[in-house]
């Protein structure tokens, strides 16, 4: 059967409610300037406040959906597919329209009870603080993946956002095992510092299946702390990630750690040299904010993986 998709992405489709904020707003809801957290009861007022008082923009979001859109920009039309769960509401329609514009195929599960998940994005300066109410995104079911298994078989590579570890480890493991069976690349993003911290067991369950693991420096340090590595040295952590036990012996694992404007660090399983790639700075005036920066990097990187580009490229 011919492969029809270069990349299949699985995670939480969210509507980003993005608005300018200030220190007072962050303080009111107990948020940090450049963090990503799951919403609790005390955060629920934030979404209305952003919508009503701060001229919020409504944007298609969710980390792996962003990555899928980024990869689709660089790959042939209709060659990336994104899977996740939304509500039956106008917000799901906004997501579908945004993805259509990017040429991204989606296959959503629709939840009967919950609304489409949303992420309050508070912009302060160049920083962004993300607070997510998963709602329908939290209702993804393995049954949906099984019903649409043909899409899995038709895809050449799989990318899973680590946020999905809070939703359906079963669905992630189904993709992971298929990747080993068919020798297809399986890529996982660490997504946020709270994932290695509070979802350590779920993360560790997927680790033997990673062909690529990607995260930023704070996520890498959070991984190091939760796994008692006793170091915050990024090359050392990347090397540790690359050399964890691995199921698919036909592929060397590659660990990628981004560090904002500092060099991106890459470790390859079994190689003693850790590689470092400088980041080309752009003028501060050109920066809107950092929302989706890591997702865009992952989109570009995994589009390159899908195209079979050399690591250096």
PDB file of C-alpha atoms in Angstrom, residues 16 36 55 57 65 96 125 134 163 185 212 301:
ATOM      1  CA  UNK A  16      -5.561  29.688  21.463  1.00  0.00           C
ATOM      2  CA  UNK A  36       2.889  26.166  30.171  1.00  0.00           C
ATOM      3  CA  UNK A  55      -9.241  42.054  22.452  1.00  0.00           C
ATOM      4  CA  UNK A  57      -7.137  36.838  18.933  1.00  0.00           C
ATOM      5  CA  UNK A  65      -1.217  20.829  15.674  1.00  0.00           C
ATOM      6  CA  UNK A  96     -10.744  23.359  10.692  1.00  0.00           C
ATOM      7  CA  UNK A 125       6.785  41.621  26.203  1.00  0.00           C
ATOM      8  CA  UNK A 134      -8.163  20.605  27.768  1.00  0.00           C
ATOM      9  CA  UNK A 163       1.009  16.814  26.265  1.00  0.00           C
ATOM     10  CA  UNK A 185      10.439   7.042  12.702  1.00  0.00           C
ATOM     11  CA  UNK A 212      13.678  11.290  17.996  1.00  0.00           C
ATOM     12  CA  UNK A 301      12.938  19.779  11.716  1.00  0.00           C
TER      13      UNK A 301
END
